[in-house]
CSV table of C-alpha atoms and ligand atoms in Angstrom, one decimal:
chain,number,residue,atom,x,y,z
A,1,MET,CA,15.8,-17.7,5.9
A,2,ASP,CA,14.9,-14.9,3.5
A,3,ILE,CA,17.9,-12.8,2.7
A,4,ALA,CA,16.0,-10.2,0.7
A,5,SER,CA,14.2,-9.1,3.8
A,6,MET,CA,17.4,-8.3,5.6
A,7,SER,CA,19.3,-5.0,6.0
A,8,ILE,CA,23.0,-4.7,5.0
A,9,ALA,CA,24.0,-5.1,8.7
A,10,GLU,CA,21.9,-8.2,9.1
A,11,ILE,CA,23.3,-9.8,6.0
A,12,SER,CA,26.9,-9.0,7.0
A,13,GLY,CA,26.3,-10.4,10.5
A,14,LEU,CA,25.1,-13.7,9.1
A,15,ILE,CA,27.5,-14.5,6.3
A,16,ASP,CA,30.8,-14.2,8.2
A,17,ASP,CA,32.8,-13.0,5.2
A,18,LYS,CA,34.7,-9.9,4.1
A,19,PRO,CA,33.1,-6.7,5.6
A,20,TYR,CA,31.9,-5.3,2.2
A,21,ARG,CA,30.1,-8.5,1.2
A,22,GLY,CA,26.8,-7.5,3.0
A,23,LYS,CA,26.5,-4.3,0.9
A,24,GLN,CA,27.5,-6.1,-2.2
A,25,ILE,CA,24.8,-8.8,-1.8
A,26,PHE,CA,22.2,-6.2,-0.8
A,27,SER,CA,22.9,-4.3,-3.9
A,28,TRP,CA,22.5,-7.4,-6.1
A,29,LEU,CA,19.2,-8.0,-4.5
A,30,HIS,CA,17.7,-4.5,-4.3
A,31,ASN,CA,19.6,-2.5,-6.9
A,32,ARG,CA,20.2,-4.9,-9.8
A,33,GLN,CA,17.2,-6.9,-8.4
A,34,VAL,CA,18.4,-10.3,-9.3
A,35,THR,CA,16.4,-13.3,-8.0
A,36,SER,CA,19.1,-16.0,-7.9
A,37,PHE,CA,22.5,-16.3,-6.3
A,38,GLU,CA,24.0,-17.6,-9.6
A,39,SER,CA,23.4,-14.1,-11.0
A,40,MET,CA,25.7,-12.5,-8.4
A,41,THR,CA,28.7,-13.0,-10.7
A,42,ASP,CA,31.3,-11.0,-8.7
A,43,LEU,CA,30.9,-13.3,-5.7
A,44,PRO,CA,33.2,-16.2,-5.3
A,45,LYS,CA,31.6,-19.5,-6.4
A,46,PRO,CA,31.9,-21.2,-3.0
A,47,LEU,CA,30.2,-18.2,-1.4
A,48,ARG,CA,27.3,-18.3,-3.9
A,49,GLU,CA,27.0,-22.0,-3.2
A,50,LYS,CA,26.9,-21.4,0.6
A,51,LEU,CA,24.3,-18.7,0.2
A,52,LYS,CA,22.1,-21.0,-1.9
A,53,GLN,CA,22.2,-23.6,0.8
A,54,SER,CA,21.4,-21.2,3.6
A,55,PHE,CA,19.0,-18.6,2.2
A,56,SER,CA,15.9,-18.1,0.1
A,57,ILE,CA,15.2,-14.9,-1.9
A,58,GLY,CA,11.7,-13.5,-1.1
A,59,THR,CA,11.8,-11.1,-4.0
A,60,ASP,CA,11.7,-14.0,-6.4
A,61,ILE,CA,7.9,-13.9,-7.1
A,62,LYS,CA,6.3,-15.5,-10.2
A,63,LYS,CA,4.0,-13.6,-12.5
A,64,LEU,CA,0.9,-15.7,-13.2
A,65,GLU,CA,-1.1,-13.2,-15.2
A,66,SER,CA,-1.4,-9.6,-16.2
A,67,VAL,CA,-4.2,-7.6,-17.7
A,68,GLN,CA,-3.8,-4.2,-19.2
A,69,SER,CA,-6.6,-1.6,-19.5
A,70,ALA,CA,-7.1,1.1,-22.1
A,71,ASP,CA,-5.4,3.7,-19.8
A,72,GLN,CA,-2.3,1.5,-19.5
A,73,THR,CA,-3.1,0.5,-15.9
A,74,THR,CA,-2.0,-3.1,-15.6
A,75,LYS,CA,-3.1,-5.5,-13.0
A,76,TYR,CA,-0.7,-8.4,-12.0
A,77,LEU,CA,-1.3,-11.7,-10.3
A,78,PHE,CA,1.8,-13.1,-8.6
A,79,LYS,CA,2.5,-16.4,-6.9
A,80,LEU,CA,4.6,-16.4,-3.8
A,81,GLU,CA,6.0,-19.1,-1.6
A,82,ASN,CA,3.4,-21.8,-0.5
A,83,ASN,CA,1.2,-20.9,-3.5
A,84,THR,CA,0.1,-17.7,-2.0
A,85,ILE,CA,-1.5,-15.5,-4.7
A,86,ILE,CA,-1.5,-11.7,-4.5
A,87,GLU,CA,-2.2,-8.9,-6.8
A,88,SER,CA,-0.5,-5.6,-7.6
A,89,VAL,CA,-1.3,-2.7,-10.0
A,90,TYR,CA,0.9,-0.6,-12.3
A,91,MET,CA,-0.3,2.9,-13.0
A,92,ASN,CA,1.2,5.2,-15.6
A,93,TYR,CA,1.1,8.9,-14.5
A,94,ARG,CA,2.6,12.0,-16.1
A,95,PHE,CA,5.1,12.1,-13.3
A,96,GLY,CA,6.2,8.4,-13.8
A,97,GLY,CA,5.4,4.9,-13.0
A,98,SER,CA,3.5,4.0,-9.8
A,99,VAL,CA,2.9,0.6,-8.3
A,100,CYS,CA,0.1,-0.3,-5.9
A,101,VAL,CA,1.3,-3.2,-3.7
A,102,SER,CA,-0.4,-5.7,-1.5
A,103,THR,CA,0.9,-6.1,2.1
A,104,GLN,CA,-1.1,-9.2,3.1
A,105,ALA,CA,-2.7,-12.1,1.3
A,106,GLY,CA,-6.3,-11.5,2.2
A,107,CYS,CA,-7.3,-9.1,5.0
A,108,ARG,CA,-8.8,-9.2,8.5
A,109,MET,CA,-10.5,-5.8,8.5
A,110,GLY,CA,-13.8,-6.8,6.8
A,111,CYS,CA,-14.8,-3.4,5.3
A,112,ILE,CA,-18.1,-4.2,3.7
A,113,PHE,CA,-17.4,-2.7,0.2
A,114,CYS,CA,-13.9,-4.1,-0.2
A,115,ALA,CA,-13.1,-7.3,-2.1
A,116,SER,CA,-9.7,-7.9,-0.3
A,117,GLY,CA,-11.0,-9.7,2.7
A,118,LYS,CA,-13.8,-11.7,1.2
A,119,GLY,CA,-11.8,-14.9,1.1
A,120,GLY,CA,-10.6,-14.4,4.6
A,121,PHE,CA,-7.0,-13.7,5.8
A,122,GLU,CA,-4.2,-15.9,4.6
A,123,ARG,CA,-0.9,-14.4,5.8
A,124,ASN,CA,1.3,-11.4,6.1
A,125,LEU,CA,3.7,-10.6,3.3
A,126,MET,CA,7.4,-10.5,4.0
A,127,PRO,CA,9.2,-7.2,3.4
A,128,SER,CA,11.0,-8.8,0.4
A,129,GLU,CA,7.6,-9.9,-1.1
A,130,ILE,CA,6.4,-6.3,-1.0
A,131,CYS,CA,9.7,-5.2,-2.7
A,132,GLY,CA,9.4,-8.0,-5.2
A,133,GLN,CA,6.1,-6.7,-6.6
A,134,VAL,CA,7.8,-3.3,-7.4
A,135,TYR,CA,10.9,-4.9,-8.9
A,136,ALA,CA,9.0,-7.4,-11.1
A,137,ILE,CA,6.7,-4.7,-12.5
A,138,GLN,CA,9.6,-2.3,-13.0
A,139,HIS,CA,11.5,-5.0,-14.9
A,140,GLU,CA,8.5,-5.3,-17.3
A,141,LYS,CA,7.4,-1.7,-17.5
A,142,ALA,CA,9.4,1.3,-16.7
A,143,HIS,CA,11.3,2.9,-13.8
A,144,ILE,CA,9.0,3.1,-10.7
A,145,SER,CA,9.0,6.4,-9.0
A,146,HIS,CA,6.0,6.0,-6.6
A,147,VAL,CA,4.7,3.2,-4.5
A,148,VAL,CA,1.3,3.1,-2.8
A,149,LEU,CA,0.5,0.5,-0.1
A,150,MET,CA,-3.2,0.3,-1.2
A,151,GLY,CA,-3.4,-3.2,-2.5
A,152,CYS,CA,-4.8,-6.2,-0.6
A,153,GLY,CA,-4.3,-6.1,3.1
A,154,GLU,CA,-4.1,-3.6,6.0
A,155,PRO,CA,-0.5,-2.3,6.0
A,156,LEU,CA,-0.5,-1.3,9.7
A,157,ASP,CA,-1.8,-4.8,10.6
A,158,ASN,CA,1.6,-6.0,9.2
A,159,TYR,CA,3.4,-3.2,10.8
A,160,ASN,CA,7.0,-4.4,11.3
A,161,ASN,CA,7.3,-5.9,7.8
A,162,VAL,CA,5.9,-2.7,6.2
A,163,VAL,CA,8.3,-0.4,8.1
A,164,LYS,CA,11.1,-2.8,7.1
A,165,PHE,CA,9.9,-2.7,3.5
A,166,ILE,CA,10.1,1.1,3.5
A,167,SER,CA,13.7,1.0,4.8
A,168,LEU,CA,14.7,-1.6,2.2
A,169,ILE,CA,13.2,0.1,-0.8
A,170,SER,CA,14.5,3.5,0.1
A,171,ASN,CA,18.0,2.3,0.8
A,172,GLU,CA,20.5,4.1,-1.4
A,173,ASN,CA,22.3,0.9,-2.2
A,174,GLY,CA,19.1,-0.6,-3.5
A,175,GLN,CA,16.1,0.9,-5.4
A,176,GLY,CA,16.7,4.2,-3.6
A,177,LEU,CA,13.1,5.2,-3.8
A,178,SER,CA,12.3,8.5,-2.1
A,179,ARG,CA,10.3,8.0,1.1
A,180,ARG,CA,8.3,11.0,0.1
A,181,ALA,CA,7.1,8.9,-2.9
A,182,ILE,CA,5.6,6.2,-0.6
A,183,THR,CA,2.0,6.3,0.5
A,184,VAL,CA,0.7,4.0,3.3
A,185,SER,CA,-3.0,3.6,3.5
A,186,THR,CA,-4.8,2.5,6.7
A,187,CYS,CA,-8.4,1.9,7.7
A,188,GLY,CA,-7.5,3.6,11.0
A,189,LEU,CA,-5.6,1.4,13.5
A,190,VAL,CA,-5.1,4.0,16.1
A,191,PRO,CA,-2.2,2.5,18.2
A,192,GLN,CA,-0.2,1.8,15.0
A,193,ILE,CA,-0.8,5.4,13.6
A,194,THR,CA,0.7,6.7,16.8
A,195,LYS,CA,3.6,4.3,16.6
A,196,LEU,CA,4.2,5.3,12.9
A,197,ALA,CA,4.2,9.0,13.9
A,198,ASP,CA,7.1,8.2,16.3
A,199,GLU,CA,9.1,6.6,13.4
A,200,MET,CA,9.2,10.1,11.9
A,201,LEU,CA,9.2,8.9,8.3
A,202,PRO,CA,8.6,11.4,5.6
A,203,ILE,CA,6.1,9.2,3.9
A,204,THR,CA,2.4,10.1,3.1
A,205,LEU,CA,-0.2,8.6,5.4
A,206,ALA,CA,-3.7,8.0,3.9
A,207,VAL,CA,-6.5,7.2,6.2
A,208,SER,CA,-9.7,5.5,4.9
A,209,LEU,CA,-12.3,7.6,6.6
A,210,HIS,CA,-15.4,7.0,4.4
A,211,ALA,CA,-17.8,8.5,6.9
A,212,PRO,CA,-18.4,11.7,8.9
A,213,ASN,CA,-19.6,10.0,12.1
A,214,ASP,CA,-19.3,6.8,14.1
A,215,SER,CA,-22.5,5.1,13.1
A,216,VAL,CA,-21.9,5.3,9.3
A,217,ARG,CA,-18.2,4.5,9.8
A,218,GLU,CA,-19.0,1.4,12.0
A,219,TYR,CA,-21.3,0.2,9.3
A,220,LEU,CA,-18.7,0.5,6.5
A,221,VAL,CA,-15.4,-0.2,8.4
A,222,PRO,CA,-16.0,-2.6,11.3
A,223,VAL,CA,-12.7,-1.7,12.9
A,224,ALA,CA,-14.2,1.7,13.7
A,225,LYS,CA,-16.0,0.0,16.6
A,226,ALA,CA,-12.7,-0.4,18.3
A,227,TYR,CA,-11.4,3.1,17.4
A,228,PRO,CA,-14.1,5.8,17.4
A,229,LEU,CA,-13.7,8.9,15.2
A,230,THR,CA,-12.6,11.1,18.1
A,231,GLU,CA,-9.7,8.8,18.9
A,232,LEU,CA,-8.8,8.3,15.3
A,233,LEU,CA,-8.7,12.1,14.6
A,234,GLN,CA,-6.7,12.6,17.8
A,235,ALA,CA,-4.1,10.0,16.5
A,236,CYS,CA,-4.1,11.8,13.1
A,237,LYS,CA,-3.4,15.1,14.9
A,238,TYR,CA,-0.6,13.5,16.8
A,239,TYR,CA,0.8,12.2,13.4
A,240,THR,CA,0.6,15.6,11.7
A,241,ASP,CA,2.0,17.5,14.7
A,242,LYS,CA,4.9,15.1,15.0
A,243,THR,CA,5.8,14.7,11.3
A,244,LYS,CA,4.5,18.0,9.9
A,245,ARG,CA,3.2,15.9,7.0
A,246,GLN,CA,-0.4,16.4,5.7
A,247,ILE,CA,-2.7,13.4,5.9
A,248,THR,CA,-4.9,12.3,3.0
A,249,PHE,CA,-8.4,11.2,4.0
A,250,GLU,CA,-9.9,8.8,1.6
A,251,TYR,CA,-13.7,8.8,1.2
A,252,ALA,CA,-15.5,6.3,-1.0
A,253,MET,CA,-18.7,7.9,-2.2
A,254,ILE,CA,-21.6,5.4,-1.7
A,255,ASN,CA,-25.1,6.2,-3.0
A,256,GLY,CA,-27.4,7.0,-0.1
A,257,VAL,CA,-25.0,5.9,2.6
A,258,ASN,CA,-22.4,8.7,3.1
A,259,ASP,CA,-22.9,11.2,0.2
A,260,SER,CA,-25.6,13.7,1.3
A,261,LEU,CA,-24.8,17.4,1.7
A,262,SER,CA,-25.5,17.1,5.5
A,263,HIS,CA,-22.8,14.4,5.6
A,264,ALA,CA,-20.4,16.9,3.8
A,265,ILE,CA,-21.2,19.6,6.4
A,266,GLU,CA,-20.7,17.1,9.3
A,267,LEU,CA,-17.4,16.0,7.8
A,268,ALA,CA,-16.2,19.6,7.3
A,269,ARG,CA,-17.0,20.3,11.0
A,270,ARG,CA,-15.1,17.2,12.1
A,271,LEU,CA,-12.0,17.9,10.0
A,272,LYS,CA,-11.8,21.7,10.5
A,273,GLY,CA,-8.3,22.8,11.4
A,274,THR,CA,-6.6,19.5,10.6
A,275,LEU,CA,-3.6,19.4,8.4
A,276,SER,CA,-5.3,17.2,5.8
A,277,HIS,CA,-6.8,16.9,2.4
A,278,ILE,CA,-9.8,14.8,1.3
A,279,ASN,CA,-9.7,12.5,-1.7
A,280,LEU,CA,-13.1,11.5,-2.9
A,281,ILE,CA,-13.5,8.3,-5.0
A,282,ARG,CA,-16.6,6.9,-6.4
A,283,LEU,CA,-17.3,3.4,-5.0
A,284,ASN,CA,-16.0,0.7,-7.2
A,285,GLU,CA,-19.0,-1.5,-7.4
A,286,THR,CA,-18.6,-5.1,-6.5
A,287,GLU,CA,-21.5,-7.7,-6.8
A,288,PHE,CA,-21.2,-8.9,-3.2
A,289,SER,CA,-21.9,-5.7,-1.3
A,290,GLY,CA,-25.1,-4.5,-3.1
A,291,LEU,CA,-23.8,-0.9,-2.6
A,292,ARG,CA,-24.0,1.5,-5.4
A,293,ALA,CA,-21.6,4.4,-6.3
A,294,SER,CA,-22.8,7.9,-6.0
A,295,THR,CA,-23.5,9.7,-9.2
A,296,ASN,CA,-20.7,12.0,-10.6
A,297,GLU,CA,-22.9,15.0,-10.0
A,298,THR,CA,-23.3,14.0,-6.3
A,299,VAL,CA,-19.6,13.6,-6.0
A,300,TRP,CA,-18.8,17.0,-7.4
A,301,ARG,CA,-21.5,18.7,-5.3
A,302,PHE,CA,-20.1,17.0,-2.2
A,303,ALA,CA,-16.6,18.2,-3.2
A,304,ASP,CA,-17.8,21.7,-3.8
A,305,SER,CA,-19.5,21.8,-0.4
A,306,LEU,CA,-16.3,20.7,1.4
A,307,ASN,CA,-14.2,23.1,-0.5
A,308,ASN,CA,-16.6,25.9,0.3
A,309,HIS,CA,-16.2,25.0,4.0
A,310,SER,CA,-12.4,25.4,3.5
A,311,ILE,CA,-11.7,21.6,3.5
A,312,LYS,CA,-9.2,20.9,0.6
A,313,THR,CA,-10.9,18.2,-1.5
A,314,THR,CA,-10.1,16.5,-4.7
A,315,VAL,CA,-11.9,13.8,-6.7
A,316,ARG,CA,-9.8,10.9,-7.7
A,317,ARG,CA,-9.7,9.6,-11.2
A,318,SER,CA,-10.5,5.9,-11.1
A,319,LEU,CA,-8.0,4.0,-13.3
A,320,GLY,CA,-8.4,0.5,-14.5
A,321,SER,CA,-12.0,-0.2,-13.6
A,322,ASP,CA,-12.4,-2.0,-17.0
A,323,ILE,CA,-10.0,-4.7,-15.8
A,324,ASN,CA,-11.3,-5.3,-12.2
A,325,ALA,CA,-8.4,-3.2,-10.8
A,326,ALA,CA,-10.4,-2.4,-7.7
A,327,CYS,CA,-8.9,-4.0,-4.5
A,328,GLY,CA,-9.0,-7.7,-4.5
A,329,GLN,CA,-11.2,-8.3,-7.4
A,330,LEU,CA,-8.9,-10.1,-9.7
A,331,ARG,CA,-7.5,-12.3,-7.0
A,332,ASN,CA,-11.0,-13.4,-6.0
A,333,ARG,CA,-11.8,-14.4,-9.5
A,334,GLN,CA,-8.7,-16.8,-9.5
A,335,ARG,CA,-9.6,-18.6,-6.3
B,401,SAH,N1,-6.3,-1.5,4.2
B,401,SAH,C1,-5.9,-0.2,3.7
B,401,SAH,C2,-5.6,-0.3,2.2
B,401,SAH,C3,-6.7,-0.8,1.4
B,401,SAH,S1,-7.2,-0.4,-0.1
B,401,SAH,C4,-7.0,0.8,3.9
B,401,SAH,O1,-8.1,0.4,4.3
B,401,SAH,O2,-6.8,2.0,3.7
B,401,SAH,C5,-7.1,1.3,-0.4
B,401,SAH,C6,-8.3,2.1,-0.4
B,401,SAH,O3,-9.4,1.6,-1.3
B,401,SAH,C7,-9.0,2.2,0.9
B,401,SAH,O4,-9.4,3.5,1.2
B,401,SAH,C8,-10.2,1.3,0.8
B,401,SAH,O5,-11.2,1.6,1.7
B,401,SAH,C9,-10.6,1.6,-0.6
B,401,SAH,N2,-11.5,0.7,-1.3
B,401,SAH,C10,-11.6,-0.7,-1.1
B,401,SAH,N3,-12.6,-1.2,-1.8
B,401,SAH,C11,-13.1,-0.2,-2.5
B,401,SAH,C12,-14.2,-0.1,-3.4
B,401,SAH,N4,-14.9,-1.2,-3.8
B,401,SAH,N5,-14.5,1.1,-3.9
B,401,SAH,C13,-13.8,2.2,-3.6
B,401,SAH,N6,-12.8,2.2,-2.7
B,401,SAH,C14,-12.4,1.0,-2.2
């Protein structure tokens, strides 16, 4: 059993020791972020021995490789239990260190431009394995103030572990990360968006929209066949009504596919009145899709058109493209 995926109450319930031990062990795991029971030096030796016999520590992940780009973005490959390989990215912003974590090894969603699912789906990551990516990188770099769930995998397809991860990493006896500094990105799983709204977490939800209508969206993001745009936008409205938190719509600009001015106008019409903001990003080109990124000029024209239609739009700076930092690219090279 993985003790680093447990809450304080769960640990206390299992170890049958003094009442404060659960909190003490949790704090070793998530505040001091140790990855062995031997390091928990203020626990009695027999207890450390007993813990070692009964539990594993899922935050104990092994770094295989890291590559740093000119802008300090660093891509990591980690090995987890059963030789599962995942990747994470460190980004250095003015406001502090940010980590982009994976939530699954592989992915089931099959978006045509994305490298994450190309090798198929392997498994869900445990809450501790998501925490472990942040801790390992923090250990090597600097204090991490922001976490984005935008690495490999679909966070809402690993719903329970992702919600548990948020509660572990934000716990004041651990990392104590502000939930406002956490962004969860989804390709648009409607039932889970509704469920997440009901959790009332003050996190940021990002929705990978990538298209102004169902036919373009179905081509790029196959899951759109199950959840048409009207339903998706209704779920987003439910989310913003409930949480009062603005949604970020992500939109990868792909040459000749979703980047015309009529697409911009169609998009503006669809999103009018929603509590949201659009983040445009030029497609990160991968060899398998054959798709090309829009030109910078097209991206800015598209952004201007949306802004002129009163849809708040920004263009995302793409970090780390010189080191294959786009979703899933480094992991694929390894396999
Ligand atoms: N499964 C989640 C998180 C995945 S990655 C989701 O779909 O939101 C985070 C973002 O990167 C998503 O918006 C995804 O669509 C986008 N993305 C993936 N591959 C890309 C590429 N090659 N170029 C640009 N954006 C990409």
